[in-house]
N, CA, C and O atoms as a DFTB+ gen file, in Angstrom:
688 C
 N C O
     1  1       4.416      17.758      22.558
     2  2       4.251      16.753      21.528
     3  2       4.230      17.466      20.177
     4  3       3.429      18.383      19.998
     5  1       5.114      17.066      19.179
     6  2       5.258      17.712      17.960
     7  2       4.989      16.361      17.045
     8  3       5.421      15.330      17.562
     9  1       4.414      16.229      15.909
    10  2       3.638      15.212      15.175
    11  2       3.997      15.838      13.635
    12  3       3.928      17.040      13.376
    13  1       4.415      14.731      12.613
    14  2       4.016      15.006      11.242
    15  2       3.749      13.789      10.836
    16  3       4.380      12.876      11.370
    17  1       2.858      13.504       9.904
    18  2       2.363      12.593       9.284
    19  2       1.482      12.353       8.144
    20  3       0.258      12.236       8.094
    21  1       2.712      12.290       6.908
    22  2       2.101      12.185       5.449
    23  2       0.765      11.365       5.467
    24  3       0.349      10.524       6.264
    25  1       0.155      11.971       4.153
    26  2      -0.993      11.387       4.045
    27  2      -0.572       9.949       3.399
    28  3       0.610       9.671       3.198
    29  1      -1.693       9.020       3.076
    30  2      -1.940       7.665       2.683
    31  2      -1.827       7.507       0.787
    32  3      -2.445       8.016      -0.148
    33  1      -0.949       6.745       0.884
    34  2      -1.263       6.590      -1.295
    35  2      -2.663       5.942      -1.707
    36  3      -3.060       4.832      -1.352
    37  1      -3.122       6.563      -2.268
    38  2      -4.233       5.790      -2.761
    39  2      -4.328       4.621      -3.154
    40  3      -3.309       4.036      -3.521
    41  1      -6.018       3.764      -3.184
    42  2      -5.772       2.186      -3.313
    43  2      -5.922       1.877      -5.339
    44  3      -6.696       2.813      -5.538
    45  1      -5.789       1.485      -6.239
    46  2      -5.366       1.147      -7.291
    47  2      -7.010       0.775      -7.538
    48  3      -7.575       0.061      -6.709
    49  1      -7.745       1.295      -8.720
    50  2      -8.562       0.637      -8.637
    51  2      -8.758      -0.927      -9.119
    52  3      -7.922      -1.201      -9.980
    53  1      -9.422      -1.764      -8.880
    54  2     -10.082      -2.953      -9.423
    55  2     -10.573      -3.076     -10.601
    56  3     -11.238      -2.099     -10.946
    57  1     -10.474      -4.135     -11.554
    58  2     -11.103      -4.055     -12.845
    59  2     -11.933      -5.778     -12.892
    60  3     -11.597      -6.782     -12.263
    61  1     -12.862      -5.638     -13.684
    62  2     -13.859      -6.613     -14.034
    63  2     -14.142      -6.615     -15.631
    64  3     -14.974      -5.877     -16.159
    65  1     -13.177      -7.728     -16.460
    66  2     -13.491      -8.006     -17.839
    67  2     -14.099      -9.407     -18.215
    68  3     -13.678     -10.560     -18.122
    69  1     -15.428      -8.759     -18.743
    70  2     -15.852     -10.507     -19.044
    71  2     -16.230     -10.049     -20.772
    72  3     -16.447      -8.897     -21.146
    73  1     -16.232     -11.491     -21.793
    74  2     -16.529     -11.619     -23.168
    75  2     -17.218     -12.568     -23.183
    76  3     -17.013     -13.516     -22.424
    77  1     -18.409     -12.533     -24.235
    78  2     -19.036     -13.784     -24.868
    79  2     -19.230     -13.462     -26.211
    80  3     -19.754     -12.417     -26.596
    81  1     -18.730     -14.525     -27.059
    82  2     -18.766     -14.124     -28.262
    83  2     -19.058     -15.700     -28.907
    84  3     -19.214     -16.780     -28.337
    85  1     -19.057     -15.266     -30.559
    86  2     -19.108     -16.564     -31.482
    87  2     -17.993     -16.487     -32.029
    88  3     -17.447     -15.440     -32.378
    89  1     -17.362     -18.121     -32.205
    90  2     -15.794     -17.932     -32.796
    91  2     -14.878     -17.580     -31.889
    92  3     -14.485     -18.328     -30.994
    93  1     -14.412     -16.169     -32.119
    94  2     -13.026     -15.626     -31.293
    95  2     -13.593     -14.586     -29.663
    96  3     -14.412     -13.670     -29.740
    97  1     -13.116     -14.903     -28.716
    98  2     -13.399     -13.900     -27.797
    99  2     -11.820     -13.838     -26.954
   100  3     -10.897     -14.639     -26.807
   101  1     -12.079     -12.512     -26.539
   102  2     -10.695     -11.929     -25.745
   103  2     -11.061     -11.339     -24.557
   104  3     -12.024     -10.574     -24.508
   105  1     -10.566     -11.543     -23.841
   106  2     -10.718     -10.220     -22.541
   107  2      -9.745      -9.929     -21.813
   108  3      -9.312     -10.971     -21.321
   109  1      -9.118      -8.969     -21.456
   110  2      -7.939      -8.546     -20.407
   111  2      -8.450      -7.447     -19.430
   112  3      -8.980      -6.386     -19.760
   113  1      -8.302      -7.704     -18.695
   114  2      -8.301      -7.036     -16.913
   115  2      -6.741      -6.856     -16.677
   116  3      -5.858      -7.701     -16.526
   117  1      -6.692      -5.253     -16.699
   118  2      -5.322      -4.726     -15.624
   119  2      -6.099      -4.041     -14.712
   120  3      -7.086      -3.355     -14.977
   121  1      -5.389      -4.356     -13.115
   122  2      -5.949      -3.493     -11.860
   123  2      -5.334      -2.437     -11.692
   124  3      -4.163      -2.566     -12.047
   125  1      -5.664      -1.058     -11.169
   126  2      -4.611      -0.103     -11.141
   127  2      -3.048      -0.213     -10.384
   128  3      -3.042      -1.385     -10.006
   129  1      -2.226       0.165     -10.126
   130  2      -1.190       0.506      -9.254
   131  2      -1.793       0.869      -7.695
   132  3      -3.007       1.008      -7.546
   133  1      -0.920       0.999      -6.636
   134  2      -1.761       1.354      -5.813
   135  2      -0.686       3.001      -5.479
   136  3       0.443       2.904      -5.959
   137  1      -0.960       4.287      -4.790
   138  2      -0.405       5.624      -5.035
   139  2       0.877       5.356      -3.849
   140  3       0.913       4.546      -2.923
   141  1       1.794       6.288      -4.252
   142  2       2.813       6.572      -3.325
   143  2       2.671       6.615      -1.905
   144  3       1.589       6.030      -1.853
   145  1       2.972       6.892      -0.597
   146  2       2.555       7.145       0.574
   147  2       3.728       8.244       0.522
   148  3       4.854       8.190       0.027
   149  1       2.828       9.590       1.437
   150  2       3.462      10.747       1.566
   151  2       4.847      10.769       2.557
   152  3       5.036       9.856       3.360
   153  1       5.883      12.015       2.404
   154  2       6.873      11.909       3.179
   155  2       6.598      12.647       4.523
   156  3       6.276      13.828       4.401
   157  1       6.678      12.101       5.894
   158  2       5.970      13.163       6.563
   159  2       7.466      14.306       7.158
   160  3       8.684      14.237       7.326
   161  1       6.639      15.016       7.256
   162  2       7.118      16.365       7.303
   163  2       8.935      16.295       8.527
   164  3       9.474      15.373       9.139
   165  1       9.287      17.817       8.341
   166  2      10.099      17.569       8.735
   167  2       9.845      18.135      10.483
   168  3       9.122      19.131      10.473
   169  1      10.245      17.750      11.831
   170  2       9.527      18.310      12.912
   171  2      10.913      18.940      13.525
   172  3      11.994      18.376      13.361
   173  1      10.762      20.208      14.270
   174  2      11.709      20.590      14.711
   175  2      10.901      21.651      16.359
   176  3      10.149      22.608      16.542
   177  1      11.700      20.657      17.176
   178  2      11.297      21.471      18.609
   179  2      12.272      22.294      19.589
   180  3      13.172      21.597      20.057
   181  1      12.270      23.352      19.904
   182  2      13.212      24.057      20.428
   183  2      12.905      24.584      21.588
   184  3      12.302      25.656      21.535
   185  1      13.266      23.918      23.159
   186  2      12.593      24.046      24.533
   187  2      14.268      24.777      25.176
   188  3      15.480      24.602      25.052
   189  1      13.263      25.669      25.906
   190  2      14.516      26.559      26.509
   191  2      13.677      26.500      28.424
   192  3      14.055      27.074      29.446
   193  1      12.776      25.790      28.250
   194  2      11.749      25.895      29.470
   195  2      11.871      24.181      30.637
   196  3      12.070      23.093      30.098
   197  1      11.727      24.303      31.997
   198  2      11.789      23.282      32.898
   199  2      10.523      22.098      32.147
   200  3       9.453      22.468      31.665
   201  1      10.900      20.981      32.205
   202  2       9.706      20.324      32.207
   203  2       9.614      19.165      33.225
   204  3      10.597      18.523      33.594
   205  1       8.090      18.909      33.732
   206  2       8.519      17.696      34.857
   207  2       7.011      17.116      34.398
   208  3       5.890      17.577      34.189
   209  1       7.728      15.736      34.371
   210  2       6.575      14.749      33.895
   211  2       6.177      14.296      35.212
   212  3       6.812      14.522      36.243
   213  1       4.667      13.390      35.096
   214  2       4.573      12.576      36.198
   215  2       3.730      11.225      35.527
   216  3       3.078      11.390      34.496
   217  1       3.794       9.935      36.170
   218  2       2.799       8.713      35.632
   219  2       3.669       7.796      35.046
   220  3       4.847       8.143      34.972
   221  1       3.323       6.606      34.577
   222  2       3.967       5.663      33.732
   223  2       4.133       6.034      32.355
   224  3       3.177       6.556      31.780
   225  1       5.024       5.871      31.851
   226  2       5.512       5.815      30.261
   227  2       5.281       7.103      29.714
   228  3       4.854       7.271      28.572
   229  1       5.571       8.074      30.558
   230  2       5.288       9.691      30.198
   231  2       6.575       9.880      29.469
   232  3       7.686       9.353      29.406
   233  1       5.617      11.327      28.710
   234  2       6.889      12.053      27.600
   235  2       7.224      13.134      28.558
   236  3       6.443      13.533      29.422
   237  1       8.570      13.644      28.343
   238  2       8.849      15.532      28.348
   239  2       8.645      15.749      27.140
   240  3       7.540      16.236      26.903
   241  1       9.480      15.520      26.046
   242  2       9.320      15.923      24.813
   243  2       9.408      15.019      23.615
   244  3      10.437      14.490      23.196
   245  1       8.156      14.907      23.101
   246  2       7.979      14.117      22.143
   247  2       7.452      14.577      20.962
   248  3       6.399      15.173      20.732
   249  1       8.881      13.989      19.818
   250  2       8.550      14.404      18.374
   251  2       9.025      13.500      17.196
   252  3      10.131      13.091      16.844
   253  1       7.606      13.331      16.669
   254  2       7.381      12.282      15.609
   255  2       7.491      12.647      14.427
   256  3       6.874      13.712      14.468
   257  1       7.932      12.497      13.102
   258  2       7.797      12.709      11.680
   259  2       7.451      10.696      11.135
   260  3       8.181       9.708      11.212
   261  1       6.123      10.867      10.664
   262  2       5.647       9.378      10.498
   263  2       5.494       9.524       8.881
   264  3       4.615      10.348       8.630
   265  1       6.047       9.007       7.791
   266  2       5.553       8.558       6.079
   267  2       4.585       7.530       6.547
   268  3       4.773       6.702       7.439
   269  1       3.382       7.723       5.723
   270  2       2.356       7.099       4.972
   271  2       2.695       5.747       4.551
   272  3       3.669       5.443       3.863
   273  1       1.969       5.104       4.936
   274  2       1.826       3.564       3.839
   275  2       1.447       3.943       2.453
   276  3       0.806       4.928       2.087
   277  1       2.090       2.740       1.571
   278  2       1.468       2.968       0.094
   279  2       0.255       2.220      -0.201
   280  3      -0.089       1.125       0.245
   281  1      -0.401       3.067      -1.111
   282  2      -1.618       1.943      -1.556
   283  2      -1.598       0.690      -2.173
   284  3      -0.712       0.226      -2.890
   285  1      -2.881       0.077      -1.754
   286  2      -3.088      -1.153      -2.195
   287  2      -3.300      -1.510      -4.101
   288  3      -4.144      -0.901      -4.758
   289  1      -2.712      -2.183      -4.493
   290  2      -2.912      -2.245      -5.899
   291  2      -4.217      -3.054      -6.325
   292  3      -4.443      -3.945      -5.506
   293  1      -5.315      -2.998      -7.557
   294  2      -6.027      -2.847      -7.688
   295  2      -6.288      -4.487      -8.274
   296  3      -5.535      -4.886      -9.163
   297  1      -7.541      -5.551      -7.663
   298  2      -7.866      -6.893      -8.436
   299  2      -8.069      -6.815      -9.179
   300  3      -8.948      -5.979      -9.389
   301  1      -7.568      -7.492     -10.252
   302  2      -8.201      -8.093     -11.722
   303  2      -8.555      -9.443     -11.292
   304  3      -8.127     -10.195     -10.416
   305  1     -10.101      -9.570     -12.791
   306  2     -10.169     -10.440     -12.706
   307  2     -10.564     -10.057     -14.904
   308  3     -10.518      -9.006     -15.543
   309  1     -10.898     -11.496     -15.329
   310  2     -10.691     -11.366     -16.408
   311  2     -11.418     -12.597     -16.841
   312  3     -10.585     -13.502     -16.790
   313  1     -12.721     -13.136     -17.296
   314  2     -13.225     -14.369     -18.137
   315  2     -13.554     -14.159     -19.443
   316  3     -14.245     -13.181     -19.727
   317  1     -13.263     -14.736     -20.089
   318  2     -13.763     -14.979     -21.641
   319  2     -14.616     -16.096     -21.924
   320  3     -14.198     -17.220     -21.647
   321  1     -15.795     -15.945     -22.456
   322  2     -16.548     -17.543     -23.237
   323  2     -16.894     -17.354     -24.458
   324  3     -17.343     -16.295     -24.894
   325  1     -16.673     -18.555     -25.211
   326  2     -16.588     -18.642     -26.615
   327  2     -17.462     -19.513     -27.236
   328  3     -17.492     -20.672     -26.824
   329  1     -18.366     -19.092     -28.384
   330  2     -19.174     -20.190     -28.553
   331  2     -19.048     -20.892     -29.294
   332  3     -20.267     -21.004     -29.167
   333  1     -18.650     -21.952     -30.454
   334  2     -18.567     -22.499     -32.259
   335  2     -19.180     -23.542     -32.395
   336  3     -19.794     -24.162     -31.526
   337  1     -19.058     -23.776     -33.414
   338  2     -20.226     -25.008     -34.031
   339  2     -18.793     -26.062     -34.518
   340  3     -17.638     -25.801     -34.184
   341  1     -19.095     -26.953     -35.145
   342  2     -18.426     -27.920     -36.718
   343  2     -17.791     -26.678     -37.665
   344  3     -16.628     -26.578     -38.057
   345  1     -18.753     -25.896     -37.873
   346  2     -17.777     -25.235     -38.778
   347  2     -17.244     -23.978     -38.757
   348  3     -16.731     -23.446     -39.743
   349  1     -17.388     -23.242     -37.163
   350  2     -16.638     -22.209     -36.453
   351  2     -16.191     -23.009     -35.608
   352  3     -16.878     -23.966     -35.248
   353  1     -14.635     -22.730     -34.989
   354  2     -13.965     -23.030     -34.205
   355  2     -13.912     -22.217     -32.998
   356  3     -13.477     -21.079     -33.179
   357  1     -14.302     -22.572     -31.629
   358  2     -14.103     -22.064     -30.534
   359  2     -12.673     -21.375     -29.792
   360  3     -11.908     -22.080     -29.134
   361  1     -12.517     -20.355     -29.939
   362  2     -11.103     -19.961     -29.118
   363  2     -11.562     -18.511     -28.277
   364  3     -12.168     -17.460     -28.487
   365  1     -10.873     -19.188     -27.245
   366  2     -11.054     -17.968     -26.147
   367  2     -10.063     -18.123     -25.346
   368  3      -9.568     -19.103     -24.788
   369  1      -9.737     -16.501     -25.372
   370  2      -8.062     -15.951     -24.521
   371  2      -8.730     -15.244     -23.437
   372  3      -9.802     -14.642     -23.510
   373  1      -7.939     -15.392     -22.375
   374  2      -8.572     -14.236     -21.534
   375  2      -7.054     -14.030     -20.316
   376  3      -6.406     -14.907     -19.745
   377  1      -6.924     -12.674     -20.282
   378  2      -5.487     -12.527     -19.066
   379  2      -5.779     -11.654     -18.144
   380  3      -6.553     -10.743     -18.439
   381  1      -5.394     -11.712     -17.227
   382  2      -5.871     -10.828     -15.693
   383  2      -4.555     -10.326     -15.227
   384  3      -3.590     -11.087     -15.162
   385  1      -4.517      -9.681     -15.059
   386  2      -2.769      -8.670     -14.124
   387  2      -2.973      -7.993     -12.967
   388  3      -3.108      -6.777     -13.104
   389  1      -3.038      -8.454     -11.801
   390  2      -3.538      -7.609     -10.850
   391  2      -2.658      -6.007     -10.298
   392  3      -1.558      -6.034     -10.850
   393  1      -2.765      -4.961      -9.606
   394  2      -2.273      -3.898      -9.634
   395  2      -1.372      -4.137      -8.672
   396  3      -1.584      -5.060      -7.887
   397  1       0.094      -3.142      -8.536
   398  2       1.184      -3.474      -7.695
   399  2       0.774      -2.542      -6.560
   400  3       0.047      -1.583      -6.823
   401  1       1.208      -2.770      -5.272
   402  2       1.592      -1.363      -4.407
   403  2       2.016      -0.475      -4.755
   404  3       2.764      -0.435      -5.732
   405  1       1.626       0.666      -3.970
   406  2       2.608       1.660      -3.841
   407  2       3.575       1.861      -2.915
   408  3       3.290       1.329      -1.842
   409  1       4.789       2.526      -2.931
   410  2       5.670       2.565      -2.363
   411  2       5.846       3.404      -1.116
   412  3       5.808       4.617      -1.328
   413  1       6.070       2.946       0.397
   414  2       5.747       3.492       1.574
   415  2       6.681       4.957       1.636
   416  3       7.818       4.990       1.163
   417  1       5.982       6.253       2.338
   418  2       6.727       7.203       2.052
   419  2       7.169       6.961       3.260
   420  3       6.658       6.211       4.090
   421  1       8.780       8.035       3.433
   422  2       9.690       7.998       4.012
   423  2       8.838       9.368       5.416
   424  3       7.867      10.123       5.389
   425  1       9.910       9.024       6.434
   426  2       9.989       9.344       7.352
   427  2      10.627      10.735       7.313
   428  3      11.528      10.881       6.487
   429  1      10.243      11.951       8.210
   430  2      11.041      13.275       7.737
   431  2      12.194      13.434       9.060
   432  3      12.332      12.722      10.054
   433  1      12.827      14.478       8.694
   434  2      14.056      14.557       9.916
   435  2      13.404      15.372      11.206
   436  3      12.726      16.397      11.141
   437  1      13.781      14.663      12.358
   438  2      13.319      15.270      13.354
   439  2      14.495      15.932      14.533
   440  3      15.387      15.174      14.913
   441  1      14.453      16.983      14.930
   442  2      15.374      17.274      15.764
   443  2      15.032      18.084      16.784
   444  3      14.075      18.856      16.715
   445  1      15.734      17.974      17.728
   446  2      14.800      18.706      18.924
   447  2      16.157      19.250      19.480
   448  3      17.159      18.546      19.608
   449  1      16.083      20.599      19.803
   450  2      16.929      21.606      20.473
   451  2      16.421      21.561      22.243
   452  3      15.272      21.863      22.567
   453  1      17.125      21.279      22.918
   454  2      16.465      21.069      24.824
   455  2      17.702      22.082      25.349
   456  3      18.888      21.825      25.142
   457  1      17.335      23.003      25.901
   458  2      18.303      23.721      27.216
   459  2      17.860      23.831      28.147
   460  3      18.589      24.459      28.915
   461  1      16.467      23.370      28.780
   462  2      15.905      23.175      29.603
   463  2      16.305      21.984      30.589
   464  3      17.256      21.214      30.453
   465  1      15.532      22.008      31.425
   466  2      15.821      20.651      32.778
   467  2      14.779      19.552      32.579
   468  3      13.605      19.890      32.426
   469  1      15.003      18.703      32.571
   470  2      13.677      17.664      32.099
   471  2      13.619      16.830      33.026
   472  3      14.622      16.117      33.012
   473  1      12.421      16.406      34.392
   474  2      12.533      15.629      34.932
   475  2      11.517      14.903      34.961
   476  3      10.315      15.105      34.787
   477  1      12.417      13.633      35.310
   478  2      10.448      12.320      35.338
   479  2      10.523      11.871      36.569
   480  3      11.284      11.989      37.530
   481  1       9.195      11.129      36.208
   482  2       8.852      10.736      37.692
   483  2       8.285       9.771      38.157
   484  3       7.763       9.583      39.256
   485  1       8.486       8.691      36.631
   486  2       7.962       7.203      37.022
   487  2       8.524       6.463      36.209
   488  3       9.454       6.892      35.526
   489  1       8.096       5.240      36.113
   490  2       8.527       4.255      35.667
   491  2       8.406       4.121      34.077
   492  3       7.191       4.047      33.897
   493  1       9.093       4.045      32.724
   494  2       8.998       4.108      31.522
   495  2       8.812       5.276      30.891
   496  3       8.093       5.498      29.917
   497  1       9.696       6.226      31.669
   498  2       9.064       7.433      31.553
   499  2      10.552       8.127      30.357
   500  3      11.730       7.784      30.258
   501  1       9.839       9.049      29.739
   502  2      11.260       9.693      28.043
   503  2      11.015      10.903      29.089
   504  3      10.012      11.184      29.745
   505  1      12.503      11.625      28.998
   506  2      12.341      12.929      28.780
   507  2      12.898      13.590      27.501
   508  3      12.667      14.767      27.222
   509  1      13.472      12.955      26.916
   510  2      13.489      12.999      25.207
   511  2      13.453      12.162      24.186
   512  3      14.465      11.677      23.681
   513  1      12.111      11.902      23.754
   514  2      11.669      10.747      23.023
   515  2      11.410      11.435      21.106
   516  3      10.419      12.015      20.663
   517  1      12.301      11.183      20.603
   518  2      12.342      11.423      19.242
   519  2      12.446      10.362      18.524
   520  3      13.172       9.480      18.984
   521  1      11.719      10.095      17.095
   522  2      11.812       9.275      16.673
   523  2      11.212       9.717      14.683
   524  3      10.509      10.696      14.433
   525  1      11.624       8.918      13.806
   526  2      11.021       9.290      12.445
   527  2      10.787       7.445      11.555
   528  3      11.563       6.535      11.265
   529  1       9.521       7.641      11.432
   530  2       9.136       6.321      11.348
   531  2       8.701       6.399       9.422
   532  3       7.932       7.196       8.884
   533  1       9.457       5.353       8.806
   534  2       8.596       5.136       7.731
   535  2       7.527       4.460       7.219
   536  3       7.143       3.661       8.072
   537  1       6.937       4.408       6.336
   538  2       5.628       4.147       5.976
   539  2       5.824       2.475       5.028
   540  3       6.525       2.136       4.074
   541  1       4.922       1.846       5.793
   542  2       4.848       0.103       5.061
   543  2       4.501       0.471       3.127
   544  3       4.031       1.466       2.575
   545  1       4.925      -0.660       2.663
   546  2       4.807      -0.368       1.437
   547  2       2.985      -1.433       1.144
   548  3       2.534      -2.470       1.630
   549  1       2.508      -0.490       0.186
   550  2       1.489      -1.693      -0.137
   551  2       1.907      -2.854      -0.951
   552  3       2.893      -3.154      -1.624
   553  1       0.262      -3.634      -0.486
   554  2      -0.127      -4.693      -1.254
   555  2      -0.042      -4.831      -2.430
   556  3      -0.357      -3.854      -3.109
   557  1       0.491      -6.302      -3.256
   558  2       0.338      -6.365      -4.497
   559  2      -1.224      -7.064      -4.393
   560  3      -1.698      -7.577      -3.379
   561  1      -1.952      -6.926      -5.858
   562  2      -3.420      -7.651      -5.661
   563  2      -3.529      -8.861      -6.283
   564  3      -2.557      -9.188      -6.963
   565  1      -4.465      -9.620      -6.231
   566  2      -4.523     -10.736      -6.706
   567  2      -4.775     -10.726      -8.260
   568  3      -5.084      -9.636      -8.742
   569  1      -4.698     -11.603      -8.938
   570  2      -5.627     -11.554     -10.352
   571  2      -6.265     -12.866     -10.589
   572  3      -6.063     -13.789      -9.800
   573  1      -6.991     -12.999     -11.583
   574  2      -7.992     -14.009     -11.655
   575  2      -8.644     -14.142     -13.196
   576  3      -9.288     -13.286     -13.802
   577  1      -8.237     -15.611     -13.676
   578  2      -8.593     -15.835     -15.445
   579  2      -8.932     -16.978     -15.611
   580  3      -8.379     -18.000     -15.206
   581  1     -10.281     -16.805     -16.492
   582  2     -11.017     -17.982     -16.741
   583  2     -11.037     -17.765     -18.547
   584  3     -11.055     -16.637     -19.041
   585  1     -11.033     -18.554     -19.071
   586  2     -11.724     -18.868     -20.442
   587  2     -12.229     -19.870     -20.674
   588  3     -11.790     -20.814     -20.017
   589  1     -13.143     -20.121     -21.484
   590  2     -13.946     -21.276     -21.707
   591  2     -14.217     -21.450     -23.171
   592  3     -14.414     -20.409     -23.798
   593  1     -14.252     -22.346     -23.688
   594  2     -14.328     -22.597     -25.290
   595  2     -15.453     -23.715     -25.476
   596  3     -15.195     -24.838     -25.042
   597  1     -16.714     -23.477     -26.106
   598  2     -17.651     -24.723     -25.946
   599  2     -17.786     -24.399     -27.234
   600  3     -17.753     -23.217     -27.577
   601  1     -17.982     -25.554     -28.249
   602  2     -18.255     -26.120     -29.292
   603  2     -18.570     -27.496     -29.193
   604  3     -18.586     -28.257     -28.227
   605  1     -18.957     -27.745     -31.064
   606  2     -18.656     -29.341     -31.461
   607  2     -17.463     -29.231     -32.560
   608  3     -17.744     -29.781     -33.625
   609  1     -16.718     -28.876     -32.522
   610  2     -15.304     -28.822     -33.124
   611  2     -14.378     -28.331     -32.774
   612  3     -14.691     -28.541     -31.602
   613  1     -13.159     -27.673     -32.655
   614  2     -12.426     -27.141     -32.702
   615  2     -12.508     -26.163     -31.275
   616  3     -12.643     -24.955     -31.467
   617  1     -12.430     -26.662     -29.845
   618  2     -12.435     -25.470     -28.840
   619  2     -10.944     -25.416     -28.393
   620  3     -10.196     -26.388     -28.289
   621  1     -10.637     -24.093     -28.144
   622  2      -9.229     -24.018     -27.160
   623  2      -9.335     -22.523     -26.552
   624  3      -9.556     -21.439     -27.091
   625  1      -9.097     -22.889     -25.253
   626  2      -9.243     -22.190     -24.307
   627  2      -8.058     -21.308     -23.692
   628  3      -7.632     -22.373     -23.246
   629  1      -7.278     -20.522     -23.321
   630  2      -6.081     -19.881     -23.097
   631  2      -6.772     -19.058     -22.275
   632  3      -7.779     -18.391     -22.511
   633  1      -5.675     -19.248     -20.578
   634  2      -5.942     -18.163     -19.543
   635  2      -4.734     -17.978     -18.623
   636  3      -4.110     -18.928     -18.149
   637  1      -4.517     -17.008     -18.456
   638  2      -2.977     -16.309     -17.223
   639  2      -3.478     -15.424     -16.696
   640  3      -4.010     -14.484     -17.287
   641  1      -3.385     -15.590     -15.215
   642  2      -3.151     -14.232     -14.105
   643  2      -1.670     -14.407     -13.430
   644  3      -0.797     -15.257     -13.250
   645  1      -1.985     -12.981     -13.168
   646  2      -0.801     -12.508     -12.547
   647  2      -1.022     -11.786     -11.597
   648  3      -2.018     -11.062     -11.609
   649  1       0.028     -11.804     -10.314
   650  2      -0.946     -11.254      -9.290
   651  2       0.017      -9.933      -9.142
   652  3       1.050     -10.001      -9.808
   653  1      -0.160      -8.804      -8.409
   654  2       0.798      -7.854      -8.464
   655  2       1.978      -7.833      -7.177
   656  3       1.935      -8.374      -6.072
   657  1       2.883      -7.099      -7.723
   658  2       3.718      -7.273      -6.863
   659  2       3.574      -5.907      -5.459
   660  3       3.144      -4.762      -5.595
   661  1       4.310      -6.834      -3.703
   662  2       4.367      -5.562      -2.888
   663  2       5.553      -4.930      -3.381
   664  3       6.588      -5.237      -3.972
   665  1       4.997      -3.943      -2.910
   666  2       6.299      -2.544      -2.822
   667  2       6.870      -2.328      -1.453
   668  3       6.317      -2.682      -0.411
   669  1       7.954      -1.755      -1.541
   670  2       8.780      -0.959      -0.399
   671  2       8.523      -0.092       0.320
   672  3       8.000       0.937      -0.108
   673  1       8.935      -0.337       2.112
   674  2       8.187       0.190       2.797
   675  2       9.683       1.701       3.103
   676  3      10.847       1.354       3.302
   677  1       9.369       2.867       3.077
   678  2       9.517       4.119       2.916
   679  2      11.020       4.025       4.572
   680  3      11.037       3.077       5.357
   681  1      11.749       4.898       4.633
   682  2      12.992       4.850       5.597
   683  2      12.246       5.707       6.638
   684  3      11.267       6.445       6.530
   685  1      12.992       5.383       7.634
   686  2      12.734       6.515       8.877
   687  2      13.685       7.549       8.986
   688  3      13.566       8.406       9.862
């Protein structure tokens, strides 16, 4: 059994913006990105020796190169509150953007050299099982926006989220 397998992209962090103010208030929340997922390695096996398996779904020779998933991108969230009277006017903005995935790393090349005899001896059984698997792409995150405008004159309130987008999952 020969194995490679990139590490994991990191998850994006999360952000939390809140405002209270008199008159004008603002707040924006961006969540991070979420990190790349690693490429896993490249595997190379070279058997010049008999091998004899025995059992269900047995290997002779098995070799994996697996990429990493990407990370998860990071929640926003984002509220604003605003306070005014008659003769301050209430306005409050507030926008949230949540963080994108990261992008799944790729799969490395695997090759296996056999001059040997390989025999099995049951049912579902490889005597040369190679394979290079890529890595899922992450999550986009959610986002989340509130504003609030309380007065006795003049309130207006303005709020947008956006949620992030997934990414691409990495080749084999």
């Amino acid at each position: 059994v020969a194995y490679s397998i990139g590490g994991g992209g990191g998850s994006g962090g999360g952000v939390d913006s809140e405002s209270l103010s008199l008159g004008l208030g603002v707040s924006i929340g961006i969540g991070g990105d979420g990190g790349t997922g690693n490429v896993g390695g490249k595997v190379v096996v070279d058997n010049g020796s008999a091998i004899t398996t025995s059992g269900i779904d047995s290997y002779g020779i098995q070799a994996t190169s697996i990429g990493s998933g990407g990370g998860a991108g990071g929640q926003a969230t984002a509220g604003s509150t605003t306070l005014g009277n008659a003769d301050i006017p209430s306005v409050s903005i507030s926008s949230a953007i949540g963080g994108s995935g990261g992008s799944g790393g790729h799969g490395g090349s695997v090759r296996v050299d056999n001059s040997g005899a390989i025999k099995t001896g049951d049912d579902g059984a490889y005597a040369i099982y190679a394979t290079s698997i890529g890595g899922g792409g992450g999550l986009g995150a959610n986002a989340a926006s509130t504003a609030t405008a309380v007065g006795t004159g003049t309130d207006i309130g303005l709020s947008a989220g956006v949620g992030g987008k997934s990414s691409t999952a990495g080749d084999g």
